[in-house]
Amino acid sequence: MAQLQAVSSSPSSKFVFHAHGAKRFESYQNRDKLFCLGRLSSNQELGARSSGLHGNAVVHQKGNLAQASASRVIQAVLTGEKETDVSSSPKSRGLRGKLNKVVLAYSGGLDTSVIVPWLRENYGCEVVCFTADVGQGIKEMDGLEAKAKASGACQLVVKDLKEEFVRDYIFPCLRAGAIYERKYLLGTSMARPVIAKAMVDVAKEVGADAVSHGCTGKGNDQVRFELTFFALNPELNVVAPWREWEIKGREDAIEYAKKHNVPVPVTKKSIYSRDRNLWHLSHEGDILEDPANEPRKDMYMMSVDPEDAHDKPEYVEIGIVSGLPVSVNGKELSPASLLTELNDIGGRHGIGRIDMVENRLVGMKSRGVYETPGGTILFAAAQELESLTLDRETIQVKDSLALKYAELVYAGRWFDPLRQSMDAFMEKITETTTGSVTLKLYKGSVTVAGRKSPYSLYRQDISSFESGQIYDQADAAGFIRLYGLPMRVRAMLEKGI
Amino acid sequence: MAQLQAISSSPSSNLVFHGTKIYDSLQIRDKLCCSGRLSSNQGLGAKSSELHGNTVFHHKGNLIQASAGRAIQAILTGEKDTDVSASPRGLRGKLNKVVLAYSGGLDTSVIVPWLRENYGCEVVCFTADVGQGLKEMEGLEAKAKASGACQLVVKDLKEEFVRDYIFPCLRAGAVYERKYLLGTSMARPVIAKAMVDAAKEVGADAVSHGCTGKGNDQVRFELTFFALNPELNVVAPWREWEIQGREDAIEYAKKHNVPVPVTKKSIYSRDRNLWHLSHEGDILEDPANEPRKDMYMMTVDPEDAPDKPEYVEIGIVSGLPVLVNGKDLSPASLLAELNEIGGRHGIGRIDMVENRLVGMKSRGVYETPGGTILFTAARELESLTLDRETMQVKDSLALKYAELVYAGRWFDPLRQSMDAFMEKITETTTGSVTLKLFKGSISVTGRKSPYSLYRQDISSFESSQIYDQADAAGFIRLYGLPMRVRAMLEKGI
């Protein structure tokens, strides 16, 4: 979830809301009640609502697109700015006043605390706060319910999703070998679907007709949440306040919170935008926004600096059954416990720091730093064991599919038959990837120290320099002549033979 | 090139030569020599009796098995000949001059007399400098001639190797089976091509190499020979002769008055060039074993590396490295410089079990200090200059590219076409990357490019006119439309 940044106000006073293709969606309107900026109904509604709350709505026309600034009303309150033009045919926000109950992904931070009253105000609905424990380190659980209610929620639902997250989302990605753009181990990408799915379930439980999230309109997370909502319950309305309201930064949010008697969280805001779960901790913003800058030592939280890590290497043995890790140093552990253990071990050796510039699904490049200590160890182990159990053609196809798999997960297409079918392939092809890998951890690096498997296709008697009956060197002559026949034929063509 | 190992003799006495029938029709058009190419009985019989006694043949269904090389065995071990049947080695006595890939080591030293003896041809030794660390260059010519060669040709291929073979692979991002940076794979084609050129220069009608019949290198050499001159005969002694190990080779050398190299044989089989040093054999043959500290030669142990990190800046133009810490260097010099820098920080140690082209898995350890730095730099710069679709396609092709290079298909229009793609797509991958090297690991500390597609004003949290957050709603609805439609179908809406 995006956290509000201290951001300077934009000099431009234009608020642009595009009403894209209201016409196109009209035919869906009966069938699909998904809320969108493009969904506008009668002018009166908007006018009524606006005057009901805070004053006139401001509408700017731009060719075929009618732009509505319904939430300019908030701006009017916050900054006392004068309204400018009032034109005809304002298109009101479609579902204002039409939602009963919204399930909101809630963190207890400033932004989601502000969303609660904003939803109630702008949509006249009840708000059920939902908090998922995906290993982000939830503190003050009791305080959380009180906080949610103090901001206006009627209820707080909390679910511990750690085991489900690791077992049903992380482990399949690990087994597939899914890495996005060479480096990113998909920490945030895998978490959104498990949270969003839980929200859909909660919506059913509490009888909600809408879901909402606090993701900005600039990131991937909004896509990941909403694609999951689409896939699991297309009838749910989706509200994304960041794409609608006028709040642009921390100060706006604090203003808004005060005006609505919402307790402002006391915790000092970090200069970085972070996302944390059991798999990783991500950092963005501040000096990281210039890719020429090296991250500062004090930014990291999940791993020690490699220079400060132990001077002696540590060996760790990972036991794997059919492509999935089951034990650490001989100890069988549940998925979430196993990952936690490896985060500890990896963290103290500075393992898993990733610094990259990535291509977001929403089109721009962004720079982020990720700490993935346990995950980096697990990837190294799983891929290493595969080198014993998978043959050449298999690794080729698996690695090719893994590229696509990572793209799907990164884009939030978790609940997509394509991803699910790939998992069927991955599950089958890793059936015999069982065994153990010993890794050496030392000052930020992971090296393999040994691997074994009862299903290993490696035979010492073939590859060694001794002759054997399994492999006859003379066979190679025939093999090369046939393998190279296309090249010979082509060369003869070129030489006119 | 494979070096002879101390190995025990195989109890089996079969030598298998396959399939004369298929090749008969090609015989006129393609004079390639191969274990499968058998001509008249008399040829072989004559040669055998001339040299060493009766040949031995074993029948095996449709395949005729000849043990022409048992002739050698007879000399070496005094074994009695058993059956005598037909089908001699095809080109015995039909080759004039062979260009042999020569290293000066025991195995290639033995091949010289063996070729002369079994093929009655002249032998031109060819040595390529690809950065393996050629010592005793003058001694090499004397050594070659002492073993029976009529000539030694030496060519310095270092710049060509790095510029025309390594750099394209680097630009493509070609990595085999997740880890292998193709050090030996890239070297064979440059050597083999030079051999084909040398064969033309000296008027040779054949080429020969000292690769075993168990590895990838024989394929890499021979596919290059096929592609560049399919009329050249190819002789691969390891697939034919009876020599099975170091002792056999030393015996043979002594019997032919060939000076045996004095250098102590390592327990490991190694291949070295400017890009890497590979180790195989000994305890490495069990993948459960960790390599020994004293095995490594190109890099220091990370634990013994400096306690302070070192920063290095790589300048890249259109996907290829040109500068190290601001210094403009030729391809080979640039790589040598980075090998030094990387080596002292223990960079680039790779331990893997890989799938060979010839079908089995093998375990090897590679030291690629400079190359690992270069790969990291090139990929990092691409993260600024390549968009999403591009990176997807490039990385997908890179997998295939690596397979082609690993398999020795260098001179293949497919690889060449991929290079045309890579050259085009990396036109704007120009800029510099700063890396931090520390005890075996590399981390990126900065990257910049005048062609960067990264814009701070878009991705930061400030609003802007280039990126309007409200656009995202429309984007998501359309991007997710297939999912919505499917879900509606499932729900009967």
mmCIF file of C-alpha atoms in Angstrom, chain A residues 5 7-8 12 16-18 20 25 28 31-32 34-37 39 180-183 216-219 222-223 226-227 230-235 242-243 248 273 284-285 288-295 306-307 311 313 315 355-357 359-362 364-367 383-384 386-392 395-396 398-400 403-404 407 411-413 415-417 440 442-445 448-452 457-469 471-484 487-488 490-492 494-495 497, chain B residues 2 5 7-8 10 12 14 16 18 23 26 29-30 32 34-35 37 176-179 212-215 218-219 222-223 226-231 238-239 244 269 280-281 284-290 302-303 307 309 311 351-353 355-358 360-363 379-380 382-388 391-392 394-396 399-400 403 407-409 411-413 436 438-441 444-448 453-465 467-481 483-484 486-488 490-491 493:
data_model
loop_
_atom_site.group_PDB
_atom_site.id
_atom_site.type_symbol
_atom_site.label_atom_id
_atom_site.label_comp_id
_atom_site.label_asym_id
_atom_site.label_seq_id
_atom_site.Cartn_x
_atom_site.Cartn_y
_atom_site.Cartn_z
ATOM 1 C CA GLN A 5 4.878 11.227 0.881
ATOM 2 C CA VAL A 7 5.091 16.218 -1.660
ATOM 3 C CA SER A 8 4.972 19.782 -2.830
ATOM 4 C CA SER A 12 -1.173 23.338 -11.966
ATOM 5 C CA VAL A 16 -8.000 15.849 -14.810
ATOM 6 C CA PHE A 17 -10.471 13.084 -14.654
ATOM 7 C CA HIS A 18 -11.131 11.396 -17.875
ATOM 8 C CA HIS A 20 -13.388 7.385 -21.078
ATOM 9 C CA PHE A 25 -19.463 0.747 -21.006
ATOM 10 C CA TYR A 28 -22.159 -3.421 -19.637
ATOM 11 C CA ARG A 31 -24.290 -6.703 -16.371
ATOM 12 C CA ASP A 32 -21.224 -5.331 -14.747
ATOM 13 C CA LEU A 34 -17.766 -2.285 -11.679
ATOM 14 C CA PHE A 35 -17.164 1.248 -10.774
ATOM 15 C CA CYS A 36 -14.838 3.285 -12.811
ATOM 16 C CA LEU A 37 -14.137 6.868 -13.540
ATOM 17 C CA ARG A 39 -18.941 5.347 -15.353
ATOM 18 C CA TYR A 180 11.216 -10.761 -13.278
ATOM 19 C CA GLU A 181 13.704 -8.869 -15.404
ATOM 20 C CA ARG A 182 16.695 -10.908 -14.233
ATOM 21 C CA LYS A 183 16.544 -9.912 -10.569
ATOM 22 C CA THR A 216 -1.742 4.881 -5.936
ATOM 23 C CA GLY A 217 -2.595 5.210 -9.579
ATOM 24 C CA LYS A 218 1.084 5.019 -10.454
ATOM 25 C CA GLY A 219 1.995 1.550 -9.429
ATOM 26 C CA GLN A 222 -3.552 -1.342 -8.126
ATOM 27 C CA VAL A 223 -3.471 -3.667 -11.133
ATOM 28 C CA GLU A 226 -8.059 -5.250 -9.268
ATOM 29 C CA LEU A 227 -7.272 -8.095 -11.657
ATOM 30 C CA PHE A 230 -12.165 -9.094 -11.576
ATOM 31 C CA ALA A 231 -11.255 -12.734 -11.710
ATOM 32 C CA LEU A 232 -12.859 -13.830 -8.450
ATOM 33 C CA ASN A 233 -15.956 -11.668 -8.352
ATOM 34 C CA PRO A 234 -16.584 -9.383 -11.304
ATOM 35 C CA GLU A 235 -19.705 -8.112 -9.657
ATOM 36 C CA TRP A 242 -5.897 7.569 -5.021
ATOM 37 C CA ARG A 243 -7.128 7.764 -8.586
ATOM 38 C CA LYS A 248 -1.604 14.617 -3.111
ATOM 39 C CA SER A 273 8.260 4.015 0.562
ATOM 40 C CA GLU A 284 11.661 3.146 -3.096
ATOM 41 C CA GLY A 285 11.850 6.904 -3.153
ATOM 42 C CA LEU A 288 16.804 5.998 -4.840
ATOM 43 C CA GLU A 289 14.862 7.936 -7.426
ATOM 44 C CA ASP A 290 18.105 8.703 -9.171
ATOM 45 C CA PRO A 291 19.499 5.414 -10.470
ATOM 46 C CA ALA A 292 22.992 6.870 -10.311
ATOM 47 C CA ASN A 293 22.833 6.912 -6.499
ATOM 48 C CA GLU A 294 24.058 4.116 -4.310
ATOM 49 C CA PRO A 295 21.637 3.258 -1.503
ATOM 50 C CA PRO A 306 27.838 -7.627 3.933
ATOM 51 C CA GLU A 307 30.861 -5.762 5.276
ATOM 52 C CA ASP A 311 33.894 -13.254 9.040
ATOM 53 C CA PRO A 313 30.974 -18.515 6.362
ATOM 54 C CA TYR A 315 26.704 -23.610 5.750
ATOM 55 C CA ASP A 355 19.093 -3.074 -6.536
ATOM 56 C CA MET A 356 17.322 -2.591 -9.835
ATOM 57 C CA VAL A 357 15.560 -0.384 -12.305
ATOM 58 C CA ASN A 359 9.754 -1.738 -16.096
ATOM 59 C CA ARG A 360 6.388 -1.395 -14.387
ATOM 60 C CA LEU A 361 3.280 -2.753 -15.984
ATOM 61 C CA VAL A 362 1.797 0.730 -15.969
ATOM 62 C CA MET A 364 7.292 3.716 -16.597
ATOM 63 C CA LYS A 365 10.599 2.565 -15.192
ATOM 64 C CA SER A 366 11.102 2.712 -11.460
ATOM 65 C CA ARG A 367 14.059 2.072 -9.225
ATOM 66 C CA GLN A 383 17.807 -24.251 -9.116
ATOM 67 C CA GLU A 384 20.891 -26.118 -7.972
ATOM 68 C CA GLU A 386 17.342 -29.107 -10.678
ATOM 69 C CA SER A 387 20.778 -29.307 -12.247
ATOM 70 C CA LEU A 388 20.835 -32.915 -11.036
ATOM 71 C CA THR A 389 17.291 -33.923 -11.891
ATOM 72 C CA LEU A 390 16.341 -32.103 -15.088
ATOM 73 C CA ASP A 391 17.728 -32.972 -18.498
ATOM 74 C CA ARG A 392 18.711 -30.541 -21.226
ATOM 75 C CA ILE A 395 15.689 -27.021 -18.499
ATOM 76 C CA GLN A 396 15.335 -25.185 -21.795
ATOM 77 C CA LYS A 398 11.210 -24.738 -18.066
ATOM 78 C CA ASP A 399 13.421 -21.662 -18.110
ATOM 79 C CA SER A 400 11.631 -20.280 -21.135
ATOM 80 C CA LEU A 403 10.187 -15.933 -18.023
ATOM 81 C CA LYS A 404 6.541 -15.786 -18.998
ATOM 82 C CA GLU A 407 5.653 -11.666 -16.286
ATOM 83 C CA ALA A 411 1.386 -8.114 -13.854
ATOM 84 C CA GLY A 412 -1.032 -9.428 -11.249
ATOM 85 C CA ARG A 413 -2.445 -12.158 -13.458
ATOM 86 C CA PHE A 415 -5.859 -15.967 -11.125
ATOM 87 C CA ASP A 416 -5.350 -16.623 -14.797
ATOM 88 C CA PRO A 417 -5.703 -20.069 -16.372
ATOM 89 C CA LYS A 440 27.742 -21.549 1.842
ATOM 90 C CA TYR A 442 29.430 -15.483 3.269
ATOM 91 C CA LYS A 443 29.312 -11.714 3.318
ATOM 92 C CA GLY A 444 26.447 -11.286 0.936
ATOM 93 C CA SER A 445 27.077 -14.179 -1.372
ATOM 94 C CA VAL A 448 26.826 -24.033 -3.605
ATOM 95 C CA ALA A 449 28.888 -26.474 -1.572
ATOM 96 C CA GLY A 450 27.170 -29.712 -2.509
ATOM 97 C CA ARG A 451 23.997 -31.264 -3.893
ATOM 98 C CA LYS A 452 22.490 -34.743 -3.964
ATOM 99 C CA LEU A 457 20.528 -38.086 -13.661
ATOM 100 C CA TYR A 458 24.219 -37.467 -13.058
ATOM 101 C CA ARG A 459 26.286 -40.644 -13.244
ATOM 102 C CA GLN A 460 29.886 -40.523 -12.237
ATOM 103 C CA ASP A 461 30.674 -43.537 -14.374
ATOM 104 C CA ILE A 462 29.635 -41.833 -17.571
ATOM 105 C CA SER A 463 31.110 -38.401 -17.219
ATOM 106 C CA SER A 464 34.427 -39.409 -15.761
ATOM 107 C CA PHE A 465 37.345 -40.059 -17.991
ATOM 108 C CA GLU A 466 37.145 -43.782 -17.676
ATOM 109 C CA SER A 467 35.643 -45.704 -20.548
ATOM 110 C CA GLY A 468 32.280 -47.233 -19.936
ATOM 111 C CA GLN A 469 29.743 -49.297 -21.767
ATOM 112 C CA TYR A 471 28.922 -44.160 -23.208
ATOM 113 C CA ASP A 472 31.075 -45.257 -26.109
ATOM 114 C CA GLN A 473 33.309 -42.517 -27.454
ATOM 115 C CA ALA A 474 33.066 -43.830 -30.979
ATOM 116 C CA ASP A 475 29.342 -43.112 -30.963
ATOM 117 C CA ALA A 476 30.207 -39.461 -30.927
ATOM 118 C CA ALA A 477 31.465 -39.591 -34.496
ATOM 119 C CA GLY A 478 28.087 -40.661 -35.812
ATOM 120 C CA PHE A 479 26.282 -38.264 -33.562
ATOM 121 C CA ILE A 480 28.301 -35.300 -34.773
ATOM 122 C CA ARG A 481 27.899 -36.195 -38.416
ATOM 123 C CA LEU A 482 24.131 -36.354 -38.122
ATOM 124 C CA TYR A 483 23.803 -33.429 -35.732
ATOM 125 C CA GLY A 484 25.936 -31.376 -38.088
ATOM 126 C CA MET A 487 25.411 -27.338 -41.451
ATOM 127 C CA ARG A 488 27.263 -29.528 -43.938
ATOM 128 C CA ARG A 490 24.288 -25.607 -46.161
ATOM 129 C CA ALA A 491 28.030 -25.272 -46.557
ATOM 130 C CA MET A 492 28.006 -27.493 -49.622
ATOM 131 C CA GLU A 494 27.364 -22.217 -50.447
ATOM 132 C CA LYS A 495 30.409 -23.795 -52.034
ATOM 133 C CA ILE A 497 29.326 -28.688 -54.201
ATOM 134 C CA ALA B 2 41.362 -32.940 -23.171
ATOM 135 C CA GLN B 5 44.072 -38.840 -17.312
ATOM 136 C CA ILE B 7 42.800 -44.222 -15.847
ATOM 137 C CA SER B 8 42.564 -47.960 -15.679
ATOM 138 C CA SER B 10 38.703 -50.930 -19.819
ATOM 139 C CA SER B 12 35.936 -54.429 -22.770
ATOM 140 C CA ASN B 14 35.236 -53.622 -28.292
ATOM 141 C CA VAL B 16 32.674 -49.859 -32.420
ATOM 142 C CA HIS B 18 28.994 -47.758 -37.238
ATOM 143 C CA TYR B 23 27.507 -42.866 -45.992
ATOM 144 C CA LEU B 26 27.929 -39.354 -49.747
ATOM 145 C CA ARG B 29 30.730 -35.815 -52.491
ATOM 146 C CA ASP B 30 31.970 -35.647 -48.994
ATOM 147 C CA LEU B 32 34.992 -36.265 -44.452
ATOM 148 C CA CYS B 34 35.006 -40.394 -39.668
ATOM 149 C CA SER B 35 34.951 -43.592 -37.752
ATOM 150 C CA ARG B 37 33.676 -44.129 -43.149
ATOM 151 C CA TYR B 176 23.798 -21.546 -20.410
ATOM 152 C CA GLU B 177 21.672 -23.348 -17.848
ATOM 153 C CA ARG B 178 21.484 -20.339 -15.519
ATOM 154 C CA LYS B 179 25.203 -20.118 -14.767
ATOM 155 C CA THR B 212 37.907 -36.833 -26.419
ATOM 156 C CA GLY B 213 34.801 -38.512 -27.693
ATOM 157 C CA LYS B 214 33.040 -37.682 -24.452
ATOM 158 C CA GLY B 215 32.856 -33.956 -24.532
ATOM 159 C CA GLN B 218 34.720 -32.298 -30.445
ATOM 160 C CA VAL B 219 31.291 -31.123 -31.589
ATOM 161 C CA GLU B 222 33.743 -30.264 -36.080
ATOM 162 C CA LEU B 223 30.604 -28.237 -36.645
ATOM 163 C CA PHE B 226 31.642 -28.557 -41.525
ATOM 164 C CA ALA B 227 30.340 -25.028 -41.852
ATOM 165 C CA LEU B 228 33.493 -23.390 -43.170
ATOM 166 C CA ASN B 229 34.910 -26.138 -45.361
ATOM 167 C CA PRO B 230 32.901 -29.324 -45.693
ATOM 168 C CA GLU B 231 35.560 -30.758 -47.970
ATOM 169 C CA TRP B 238 40.489 -40.085 -29.346
ATOM 170 C CA ARG B 239 37.508 -41.713 -31.010
ATOM 171 C CA GLN B 244 43.065 -44.841 -22.806
ATOM 172 C CA SER B 269 41.245 -31.387 -16.278
ATOM 173 C CA GLU B 280 36.769 -30.893 -13.968
ATOM 174 C CA GLY B 281 37.631 -34.298 -12.588
ATOM 175 C CA LEU B 284 34.595 -32.704 -8.496
ATOM 176 C CA GLU B 285 33.171 -35.807 -10.114
ATOM 177 C CA ASP B 286 30.933 -36.227 -7.110
ATOM 178 C CA PRO B 287 28.534 -33.273 -7.075
ATOM 179 C CA ALA B 288 28.178 -33.637 -3.328
ATOM 180 C CA ASN B 289 31.779 -32.512 -2.843
ATOM 181 C CA GLU B 290 32.778 -28.945 -2.260
ATOM 182 C CA PRO B 302 36.581 -14.645 -1.158
ATOM 183 C CA GLU B 303 37.579 -15.113 2.464
ATOM 184 C CA ASP B 307 38.290 -6.341 3.522
ATOM 185 C CA PRO B 309 35.257 -3.129 -1.300
ATOM 186 C CA TYR B 311 34.422 0.229 -7.010
ATOM 187 C CA ASP B 351 30.103 -24.387 -9.546
ATOM 188 C CA MET B 352 27.590 -26.335 -11.566
ATOM 189 C CA VAL B 353 26.296 -29.606 -12.916
ATOM 190 C CA ASN B 355 23.858 -31.068 -19.366
ATOM 191 C CA ARG B 356 26.370 -31.701 -22.125
ATOM 192 C CA LEU B 357 25.306 -31.785 -25.726
ATOM 193 C CA VAL B 358 26.593 -35.328 -26.000
ATOM 194 C CA MET B 360 25.397 -36.843 -20.015
ATOM 195 C CA LYS B 361 25.600 -34.487 -17.057
ATOM 196 C CA SER B 362 28.991 -33.308 -15.937
ATOM 197 C CA ARG B 363 30.184 -31.242 -13.014
ATOM 198 C CA ARG B 379 22.564 -6.174 -17.915
ATOM 199 C CA GLU B 380 22.395 -3.327 -15.455
ATOM 200 C CA GLU B 382 19.972 -2.422 -20.168
ATOM 201 C CA SER B 383 17.619 -1.858 -17.264
ATOM 202 C CA LEU B 384 17.793 1.835 -18.174
ATOM 203 C CA THR B 385 17.609 1.546 -21.949
ATOM 204 C CA LEU B 386 15.322 -1.395 -22.761
ATOM 205 C CA ASP B 387 11.590 -1.322 -22.296
ATOM 206 C CA ARG B 388 9.434 -4.156 -21.054
ATOM 207 C CA MET B 391 13.563 -7.210 -22.369
ATOM 208 C CA GLN B 392 11.107 -10.079 -22.588
ATOM 209 C CA LYS B 394 15.720 -10.370 -25.688
ATOM 210 C CA ASP B 395 15.921 -12.604 -22.646
ATOM 211 C CA SER B 396 13.906 -15.301 -24.352
ATOM 212 C CA LEU B 399 18.290 -18.640 -23.815
ATOM 213 C CA LYS B 400 18.333 -20.020 -27.320
ATOM 214 C CA GLU B 403 22.148 -23.152 -26.407
ATOM 215 C CA ALA B 407 26.383 -26.705 -28.885
ATOM 216 C CA GLY B 408 29.083 -25.288 -31.140
ATOM 217 C CA ARG B 409 26.680 -23.864 -33.692
ATOM 218 C CA PHE B 411 28.713 -20.504 -37.729
ATOM 219 C CA ASP B 412 24.987 -20.967 -38.048
ATOM 220 C CA PRO B 413 22.710 -18.412 -39.721
ATOM 221 C CA LYS B 436 31.057 -2.627 -5.986
ATOM 222 C CA PHE B 438 33.501 -7.285 -2.254
ATOM 223 C CA LYS B 439 34.567 -10.753 -1.178
ATOM 224 C CA GLY B 440 33.176 -12.633 -4.089
ATOM 225 C CA SER B 441 30.068 -10.601 -4.688
ATOM 226 C CA VAL B 444 25.508 -2.318 -8.481
ATOM 227 C CA THR B 445 25.972 1.121 -7.018
ATOM 228 C CA GLY B 446 24.969 3.330 -9.907
ATOM 229 C CA ARG B 447 24.089 3.436 -13.578
ATOM 230 C CA LYS B 448 23.513 6.205 -16.094
ATOM 231 C CA LEU B 453 14.077 5.612 -20.528
ATOM 232 C CA TYR B 454 13.890 6.200 -16.797
ATOM 233 C CA ARG B 455 12.400 9.550 -15.896
ATOM 234 C CA GLN B 456 12.480 10.697 -12.344
ATOM 235 C CA ASP B 457 9.533 12.963 -12.902
ATOM 236 C CA ILE B 458 7.234 10.119 -13.845
ATOM 237 C CA SER B 459 8.051 7.488 -11.294
ATOM 238 C CA SER B 460 8.343 9.732 -8.295
ATOM 239 C CA PHE B 461 5.378 10.351 -6.134
ATOM 240 C CA GLU B 462 4.710 13.793 -7.462
ATOM 241 C CA SER B 463 1.888 14.233 -9.907
ATOM 242 C CA SER B 464 2.817 15.163 -13.410
ATOM 243 C CA GLN B 465 1.305 15.625 -16.780
ATOM 244 C CA TYR B 467 1.590 10.275 -16.153
ATOM 245 C CA ASP B 468 -1.927 10.883 -14.951
ATOM 246 C CA GLN B 469 -3.023 8.557 -12.218
ATOM 247 C CA ALA B 470 -6.575 8.584 -13.435
ATOM 248 C CA ASP B 471 -5.485 6.945 -16.669
ATOM 249 C CA ALA B 472 -4.738 3.857 -14.686
ATOM 250 C CA ALA B 473 -8.407 3.142 -14.138
ATOM 251 C CA GLY B 474 -9.072 2.860 -17.856
ATOM 252 C CA PHE B 475 -5.911 0.909 -18.401
ATOM 253 C CA ILE B 476 -6.795 -1.638 -15.769
ATOM 254 C CA ARG B 477 -10.312 -2.093 -17.007
ATOM 255 C CA LEU B 478 -9.156 -2.832 -20.525
ATOM 256 C CA TYR B 479 -6.094 -4.807 -19.537
ATOM 257 C CA GLY B 480 -8.285 -6.890 -17.268
ATOM 258 C CA LEU B 481 -11.186 -7.240 -19.677
ATOM 259 C CA MET B 483 -10.270 -11.778 -17.000
ATOM 260 C CA ARG B 484 -13.589 -10.094 -16.364
ATOM 261 C CA ARG B 486 -13.921 -15.150 -18.239
ATOM 262 C CA ALA B 487 -15.147 -14.603 -14.688
ATOM 263 C CA MET B 488 -18.540 -13.561 -15.920
ATOM 264 C CA GLU B 490 -17.820 -18.802 -14.959
ATOM 265 C CA LYS B 491 -20.452 -17.084 -12.884
ATOM 266 C CA ILE B 493 -23.461 -13.579 -15.787
#
